[in-house]
């Protein structure tokens, strides 16, 4: 295939130079300009991912989360997509823009990732010329002075740095570097003499033996799905903890993320703290991902997993409805086989169910109290569960023992208007519905079989406007009628600040009985 010749005119239109004509400074400026465009692209990608996530635009293609959408459409892992979003939120204009903030224009992607967890005071110390290691040193060195100050405040305390300097790690490292330098200088000098003996040197010609440049291999540090580096301690550290995954915040044994820096297996959710064992499903994630390309698995799509306030997602096969999955753990299979048998033993009554659960949770709490080394928050959480269930049992028992509302009397057969008026005046026989202590009003109600309701508001001992020192009870009727006649239409009346007259209610009762609704025998007027 023939190589096309450079068209200098077209390159000029595109704002480029002919590569053969570009000098050193032009080349450097072009490299800087292209590097700046690359950094801007990281921010722009992060902003658009954030835009899709915040507005849930991924649902247009049926995705359950932005991570699922990014993996399917762009080939990004959750860690990569999360990193792009974090870079946008940290380094864009006003922390929410597709444009890179000008003060971060000189930094590359690796530097930005290292700067993500830094505080504003630390960011002010970082310059684009620094390496990733130098940026990381700023984060660690900022913590050292505080420790030194705290140690100096204690009078008479032994200082390893002052009293035993030979045991300081820094001194050992310096001695090791010095030893390596001396060895290199000796070996390199011998190589130079050997080279001079082997080669024929022309008299008068200047020869300079260049020292081989040290090859620096910069590998991008692997981060967790949260965008944090692997937690590491020095060999002399006394607080080394196995399984502290990243950022001194997330612990491997309780984390369900698909992580490349995992130091310890995730524990099964039902494993006891005294004898923990690993979650078997976490070991077959690659197989699950291959057979579930749509992400319909809690371990692949963590948005489907159970979420608790303040905690990370907790996927578990026991909470999955796909009983045909070939990667279900044995504990979930046993659960399916035993649930049918346990359902017959499980009490059906609400109070009995609550008492049953309380008994189980109380047993767990008793087992926890037998261990003195359990985390305080773990025990406190279980105590809170037991206390809440105990309070719930008390409320249910009180509700069952409380007397229920008295049934309303049946509507008698009302043969004439006088009997209908008499029935309306005897509203107290319906039973008190409720009382409003704030305004000193009693409410009575009667529910008719057609769905209508008659409410009587009784105002106790109200002073008459015309009669001095004359206070008596007053009552007003409110009929919430079903199918009330409006202007050329019918509607269902609701409670409002409007009363119904006795005449209207008499007609309502008359029409109600004309519909041949079943009513009991005439007992109201036989007394």
XYZ file of C-alpha atoms in Angstrom:
527
model
C 0.000 0.000 0.000
C 1.514 3.311 -1.075
C 2.213 5.943 1.567
C 0.504 9.257 0.896
C 2.719 12.336 0.711
C 2.254 15.056 3.317
C 0.053 17.876 2.117
C 1.509 20.954 3.799
C -1.526 23.094 2.898
C -3.955 20.702 4.560
C -1.751 20.445 7.635
C -1.757 24.210 7.891
C -5.566 24.297 7.833
C -5.689 21.780 10.683
C -3.350 23.885 12.793
C -0.453 21.388 12.448
C 3.076 21.645 11.142
C 4.833 19.508 8.601
C 6.636 16.971 10.841
C 9.750 17.214 8.691
C 9.850 21.002 9.142
C 9.051 21.088 12.874
C 11.987 22.090 15.053
C 12.732 21.172 18.640
C 10.680 23.913 20.293
C 7.764 23.382 17.935
C 7.796 19.668 18.708
C 7.840 20.312 22.468
C 4.921 22.746 22.204
C 2.915 20.278 20.115
C 3.534 17.538 22.705
C 2.436 19.839 25.541
C -0.691 20.858 23.647
C -1.664 17.253 22.891
C -0.982 16.242 26.513
C -3.277 19.006 27.726
C -6.025 17.754 25.409
C -5.634 14.251 26.844
C -6.063 15.522 30.414
C -9.163 17.475 29.380
C -10.614 14.329 27.853
C -10.431 12.522 31.215
C -12.516 15.257 32.825
C -14.957 15.359 29.921
C -15.471 11.577 29.986
C -16.045 11.710 33.744
C -18.551 14.539 33.432
C -20.652 12.719 30.844
C -20.584 9.517 32.899
C -21.674 11.564 35.920
C -24.403 13.220 33.821
C -25.758 9.811 32.762
C -25.590 8.518 36.354
C -27.188 11.532 38.098
C -30.064 11.748 35.608
C -30.460 7.945 35.339
C -30.217 8.146 31.547
C -28.871 4.591 31.473
C -32.430 3.359 32.006
C -33.270 4.359 28.398
C -31.358 1.261 27.255
C -32.673 -0.884 30.072
C -29.549 -0.797 32.235
C -29.881 -1.026 36.003
C -26.871 1.202 36.802
C -24.241 3.435 35.246
C -21.637 0.709 35.891
C -23.583 -1.810 33.830
C -24.056 0.741 31.046
C -20.352 1.736 31.039
C -19.240 -1.892 30.954
C -21.546 -2.824 28.064
C -21.324 0.328 25.940
C -17.754 1.475 26.639
C -15.952 -1.559 28.003
C -15.142 0.277 31.254
C -14.919 -1.652 34.497
C -16.678 -0.187 37.516
C -13.320 0.945 38.915
C -12.399 2.751 35.670
C -15.765 4.490 35.345
C -15.697 5.494 39.017
C -12.194 6.890 38.554
C -13.279 9.065 35.618
C -16.205 10.465 37.659
C -13.965 11.159 40.660
C -11.453 12.992 38.441
C -14.252 15.170 37.059
C -15.652 16.000 40.508
C -12.184 16.826 41.839
C -10.434 18.636 38.992
C -13.127 20.202 36.787
C -14.296 23.805 36.925
C -16.511 24.283 39.979
C -16.208 20.483 40.456
C -19.087 19.884 38.020
C -18.062 20.733 34.495
C -16.734 18.973 31.378
C -13.878 21.497 31.348
C -10.612 20.927 33.226
C -9.790 23.541 35.854
C -6.826 25.554 34.538
C -4.838 25.106 37.747
C -4.638 21.349 37.046
C -3.744 21.734 33.359
C -0.231 20.312 33.687
C -1.068 17.088 35.502
C -1.431 13.699 33.829
C -3.919 10.926 34.665
C -1.630 9.039 37.062
C -0.919 12.208 39.014
C -4.633 13.082 39.187
C -5.515 9.619 40.507
C -2.850 9.968 43.196
C -4.227 13.419 44.112
C -7.856 12.268 44.463
C -7.843 11.632 48.247
C -5.678 14.703 49.023
C -6.896 17.615 51.114
C -6.949 21.177 49.676
C -3.875 22.121 51.750
C -1.976 19.179 50.300
C -3.037 19.996 46.731
C -1.443 23.419 47.051
C 1.951 21.739 47.522
C 1.710 19.649 44.354
C 3.193 20.864 41.061
C 3.035 19.191 37.632
C 6.786 18.502 37.654
C 6.443 16.046 40.567
C 6.429 12.292 40.043
C 3.680 10.038 41.378
C 5.979 8.929 44.197
C 6.713 12.527 45.210
C 2.984 13.293 45.311
C 2.402 10.218 47.451
C 5.173 11.349 49.810
C 3.315 14.609 50.431
C 0.317 12.666 51.731
C 2.418 10.540 54.074
C 4.816 13.282 55.222
C 1.951 15.552 56.295
C 1.073 13.026 58.985
C 4.613 12.676 60.409
C 5.052 16.120 62.065
C 1.871 15.646 64.090
C 3.212 12.384 65.479
C 6.545 13.986 66.292
C 4.872 16.860 68.097
C 2.751 14.490 70.135
C 5.812 12.477 71.128
C 7.711 15.607 72.123
C 4.930 16.685 74.457
C 5.555 13.712 76.787
C 8.485 14.525 79.094
C 11.001 11.761 79.769
C 9.778 9.570 76.895
C 12.455 7.472 75.147
C 12.979 8.499 71.519
C 14.108 5.773 69.144
C 15.269 8.424 66.648
C 17.483 10.216 69.212
C 18.507 7.399 71.563
C 18.800 4.543 69.021
C 19.403 6.164 65.594
C 21.045 3.017 64.250
C 17.639 1.250 64.307
C 15.836 3.908 62.264
C 14.547 2.550 58.878
C 15.698 5.688 57.052
C 19.312 5.154 58.116
C 19.226 1.545 57.009
C 17.856 2.576 53.636
C 20.574 5.248 53.250
C 23.276 2.730 54.144
C 21.836 0.289 51.610
C 21.753 2.947 48.875
C 25.335 3.946 49.677
C 26.483 0.344 49.478
C 24.726 -0.123 46.118
C 26.327 3.103 44.811
C 29.811 1.976 45.779
C 29.304 -1.423 44.179
C 28.020 0.189 41.000
C 30.930 2.648 40.849
C 33.493 -0.138 41.246
C 31.864 -2.437 38.711
C 31.278 0.385 36.251
C 34.924 1.492 36.488
C 36.072 -2.059 35.760
C 33.781 -2.223 32.736
C 35.251 1.021 31.397
C 38.837 -0.279 31.622
C 37.823 -3.541 29.999
C 36.148 -1.632 27.178
C 39.284 0.468 26.657
C 41.421 -2.656 26.404
C 39.136 -4.327 23.892
C 38.594 -1.328 21.609
C 41.307 0.302 19.552
C 41.449 4.002 20.499
C 42.747 6.441 17.881
C 45.310 8.938 19.229
C 44.002 12.466 19.689
C 40.366 11.453 19.423
C 38.141 12.329 22.366
C 36.058 9.487 23.754
C 33.441 9.813 26.473
C 32.073 6.736 28.118
C 28.515 7.573 29.054
C 27.008 6.130 32.206
C 23.957 4.097 31.272
C 20.812 5.957 32.177
C 18.697 4.305 34.798
C 15.532 2.903 33.284
C 12.469 4.082 35.139
C 9.456 1.903 34.673
C 6.376 3.807 35.839
C 3.495 1.435 36.319
C 0.066 2.746 37.116
C -0.847 1.848 40.657
C -3.778 -0.515 40.899
C -6.711 0.944 42.792
C -9.764 -0.546 44.399
C -13.265 -0.033 42.916
C -13.552 2.910 45.326
C -10.577 4.606 43.651
C -8.301 4.071 46.674
C -4.837 2.473 46.767
C -4.011 -0.719 48.601
C -3.418 -0.177 52.310
C 0.152 -0.992 53.246
C 2.194 -0.792 56.422
C 5.933 -0.710 56.957
C 7.628 -3.798 58.305
C 8.199 -2.057 61.657
C 4.525 -1.091 62.043
C 2.762 -2.320 65.161
C -0.749 -1.782 63.773
C -0.596 -4.094 60.788
C -4.047 -5.530 60.151
C -4.673 -8.351 57.706
C -7.462 -7.598 55.269
C -7.530 -3.784 55.468
C -8.101 -3.398 51.771
C -7.886 0.237 50.761
C -7.637 3.667 52.292
C -7.806 2.380 55.908
C -11.584 2.427 55.386
C -12.790 -0.690 53.570
C -12.127 -4.176 54.939
C -11.689 -7.084 52.561
C -13.560 -9.600 54.721
C -16.770 -7.540 54.504
C -16.372 -6.147 50.946
C -18.188 -7.703 47.978
C -16.559 -5.584 45.244
C -14.780 -7.306 42.352
C -11.361 -6.002 43.381
C -7.864 -6.565 41.982
C -6.041 -5.651 45.226
C -8.023 -7.924 47.534
C -5.890 -9.191 50.431
C -8.401 -11.444 52.154
C -11.496 -13.404 51.124
C -14.895 -11.982 51.890
C -16.580 -13.794 54.769
C -19.933 -15.516 54.403
C -22.683 -13.324 55.835
C -23.802 -16.156 58.119
C -20.326 -17.054 59.351
C -19.792 -16.648 63.089
C -17.089 -14.243 64.195
C -15.453 -16.991 66.223
C -15.141 -19.302 63.203
C -15.445 -17.284 59.962
C -15.362 -18.909 56.529
C -15.212 -17.506 53.006
C -18.074 -16.729 50.642
C -17.845 -19.436 47.968
C -19.633 -17.414 45.280
C -16.863 -14.768 45.283
C -14.489 -17.452 43.955
C -16.526 -18.078 40.787
C -17.281 -14.503 39.732
C -15.575 -14.944 36.358
C -17.801 -17.903 35.529
C -20.919 -16.058 36.749
C -20.017 -13.023 34.642
C -19.529 -15.206 31.554
C -22.926 -16.890 31.970
C -24.765 -13.721 33.093
C -23.794 -11.137 30.444
C -26.872 -9.095 31.275
C -25.662 -8.665 34.855
C -28.733 -10.262 36.455
C -26.761 -11.397 39.493
C -26.307 -9.604 42.807
C -22.561 -10.298 42.827
C -22.112 -8.747 39.356
C -24.656 -5.920 39.640
C -24.391 -4.744 43.245
C -27.402 -2.432 42.776
C -29.556 -5.576 43.002
C -28.056 -6.595 46.344
C -29.451 -5.862 49.766
C -28.509 -2.377 50.997
C -28.411 -1.225 54.604
C -28.146 2.427 55.587
C -24.509 3.339 56.117
C -23.165 0.056 54.750
C -21.946 -1.335 51.434
C -24.077 -3.693 49.318
C -24.272 -7.229 50.733
C -25.063 -9.740 47.959
C -26.079 -13.205 49.096
C -27.416 -16.234 47.246
C -30.038 -16.691 49.968
C -31.696 -13.459 48.829
C -31.801 -14.513 45.159
C -34.978 -15.767 43.486
C -33.128 -17.594 40.689
C -33.212 -21.085 42.172
C -31.976 -22.626 38.900
C -28.588 -20.875 39.080
C -25.771 -23.407 39.038
C -23.491 -21.237 41.171
C -25.751 -20.944 44.230
C -23.877 -21.708 47.418
C -24.804 -24.789 49.397
C -26.231 -22.763 52.274
C -28.809 -21.146 49.996
C -29.757 -24.561 48.560
C -30.263 -25.868 52.082
C -32.409 -22.841 52.838
C -34.742 -23.636 49.916
C -35.035 -27.264 51.054
C -35.762 -26.403 54.687
C -38.003 -23.362 54.250
C -40.998 -25.512 53.295
C -40.590 -27.624 56.413
C -40.014 -24.610 58.655
C -43.052 -22.796 57.280
C -45.336 -25.337 58.961
C -43.663 -24.678 62.310
C -43.620 -20.900 61.871
C -46.466 -19.182 63.735
C -48.955 -17.394 61.483
C -50.188 -14.793 63.967
C -48.460 -11.390 63.862
C -47.710 -11.259 67.579
C -46.523 -14.868 67.611
C -44.200 -14.231 64.639
C -42.658 -11.220 66.366
C -42.134 -13.213 69.561
C -40.513 -16.003 67.520
C -38.072 -13.583 65.839
C -37.345 -11.907 69.186
C -36.426 -15.272 70.666
C -33.995 -15.998 67.804
C -32.336 -12.551 67.950
C -32.089 -12.723 71.740
C -30.249 -16.047 71.440
C -27.768 -14.442 69.029
C -27.206 -11.619 71.533
C -26.573 -14.094 74.340
C -23.936 -15.832 72.201
C -22.275 -12.490 71.421
C -22.052 -11.530 75.094
C -20.050 -14.682 75.789
C -17.151 -13.226 73.727
C -15.294 -10.282 75.216
C -13.328 -9.337 72.106
C -16.229 -8.562 69.753
C -16.451 -4.995 68.366
C -18.595 -2.762 70.524
C -20.691 -1.553 67.575
C -21.521 -5.149 66.582
C -22.898 -5.919 70.026
C -24.697 -2.566 70.198
C -26.376 -3.232 66.860
C -27.696 -6.595 68.096
C -28.898 -5.031 71.356
C -30.798 -2.416 69.342
C -32.498 -5.138 67.269
C -33.551 -7.032 70.406
C -34.813 -3.871 72.100
C -36.831 -2.836 69.017
C -38.430 -6.282 68.748
C -39.240 -6.280 72.485
C -40.934 -2.896 72.132
C -42.849 -4.182 69.117
C -44.092 -7.183 71.130
C -45.306 -4.844 73.895
C -47.206 -2.688 71.375
C -48.849 -5.708 69.762
C -49.851 -7.135 73.121
C -51.320 -3.789 74.159
C -53.248 -3.562 70.888
C -54.701 -7.029 71.339
C -55.736 -6.386 74.940
C -57.290 -2.989 74.194
C -61.068 -3.094 73.730
C -62.137 -2.708 70.138
C -64.709 -0.209 68.886
C -68.285 -1.041 69.733
C -70.369 -2.117 66.717
C -72.875 0.467 65.585
C -76.556 -0.393 66.076
C -78.476 -1.624 63.080
C -80.649 0.870 61.243
C -84.286 0.251 62.282
C -87.303 0.336 59.963
C -88.376 3.989 59.917
C -92.067 4.095 58.896
C -92.668 7.860 58.967
C -90.886 11.189 59.220
C -91.374 11.443 62.976
C -89.510 8.184 63.489
C -86.747 9.377 61.161
C -86.381 12.647 63.134
C -86.385 10.751 66.392
C -83.608 8.473 65.083
C -81.529 11.496 64.066
C -81.904 13.123 67.497
C -80.685 9.906 69.145
C -77.254 10.164 67.523
C -75.514 9.462 70.855
C -76.732 5.858 70.673
C -74.403 5.330 67.689
C -71.390 5.603 70.022
C -68.734 8.322 70.248
C -66.471 8.246 67.197
C -63.729 10.509 68.569
C -63.262 13.698 70.562
C -61.199 16.744 69.673
C -59.823 18.092 72.954
C -58.347 21.156 71.263
C -61.734 22.633 70.340
C -63.973 20.688 72.769
C -66.031 18.918 70.086
C -67.421 15.371 70.015
C -67.947 13.543 66.742
C -70.443 10.738 66.072
C -70.845 8.831 62.826
C -73.134 6.307 61.242
C -72.116 4.263 58.181
C -74.935 3.294 55.819
C -74.846 0.165 53.691
C -74.736 2.138 50.441
C -71.364 3.622 51.478
C -72.676 6.977 52.701
C -71.690 8.298 56.126
C -73.516 10.674 58.446
C -71.270 12.691 60.788
C -72.670 14.638 63.743
C -70.468 17.347 65.293
C -71.504 18.084 68.872
C -70.389 21.417 70.406
C -70.665 21.242 74.186
C -72.047 24.129 76.303
C -71.852 26.904 73.740
C -73.060 30.342 74.854
C -76.107 31.621 72.989
C -75.759 35.038 71.365
C -79.135 36.319 72.547
C -79.492 34.513 75.891
C -77.273 35.781 78.670
C -75.758 33.082 80.884
C -77.443 30.488 78.734
C -75.073 27.720 77.514
C -76.278 24.527 75.921
C -75.088 21.757 73.621
C -75.366 22.202 69.866
C -75.033 19.638 67.086
C -74.811 19.805 63.298
C -75.213 17.143 60.609
C -72.746 16.467 57.792
C -73.842 13.839 55.263
C -71.076 12.335 53.144
C -73.446 11.007 50.527
C -72.505 8.530 47.796
C -73.980 9.423 44.372
C -75.242 12.842 45.412
C -77.182 14.701 42.727
C -75.250 17.618 41.239
C -76.115 19.864 38.302
C -76.680 17.247 35.583
C -74.217 14.842 37.212
C -73.620 12.795 40.336
C -70.661 12.878 42.702
C -69.521 11.522 46.066
C -69.675 14.133 48.769
C -66.746 14.650 51.165
C -66.552 16.327 54.565
C -66.636 20.084 54.337
C -67.610 23.103 56.436
C -71.229 22.835 55.356
C -74.158 21.305 57.218
C -77.212 19.380 56.057
C -80.717 20.205 57.289
C -82.937 17.799 59.149
C -85.442 17.914 56.243
C -82.775 16.815 53.728
C -81.698 13.938 55.990
C -85.309 12.770 56.443
C -85.685 12.548 52.661
C -82.348 10.732 52.405
C -83.484 8.096 54.928
C -86.827 7.695 53.143
C -85.123 7.125 49.754
C -82.603 4.814 51.351
C -85.276 2.393 52.519
C -87.117 2.591 49.203
C -84.153 0.859 47.549
C -85.113 -2.305 49.409
C -81.835 -2.507 51.309
C -81.880 -5.363 53.844
C -82.595 -4.042 57.314
C -83.210 -5.844 60.625
C -86.438 -6.065 62.587
C -87.991 -2.978 64.127
C -86.432 -2.930 67.589
C -85.640 0.755 67.964
C -89.214 1.835 68.682
C -90.384 -1.200 70.688
C -88.740 0.000 73.910
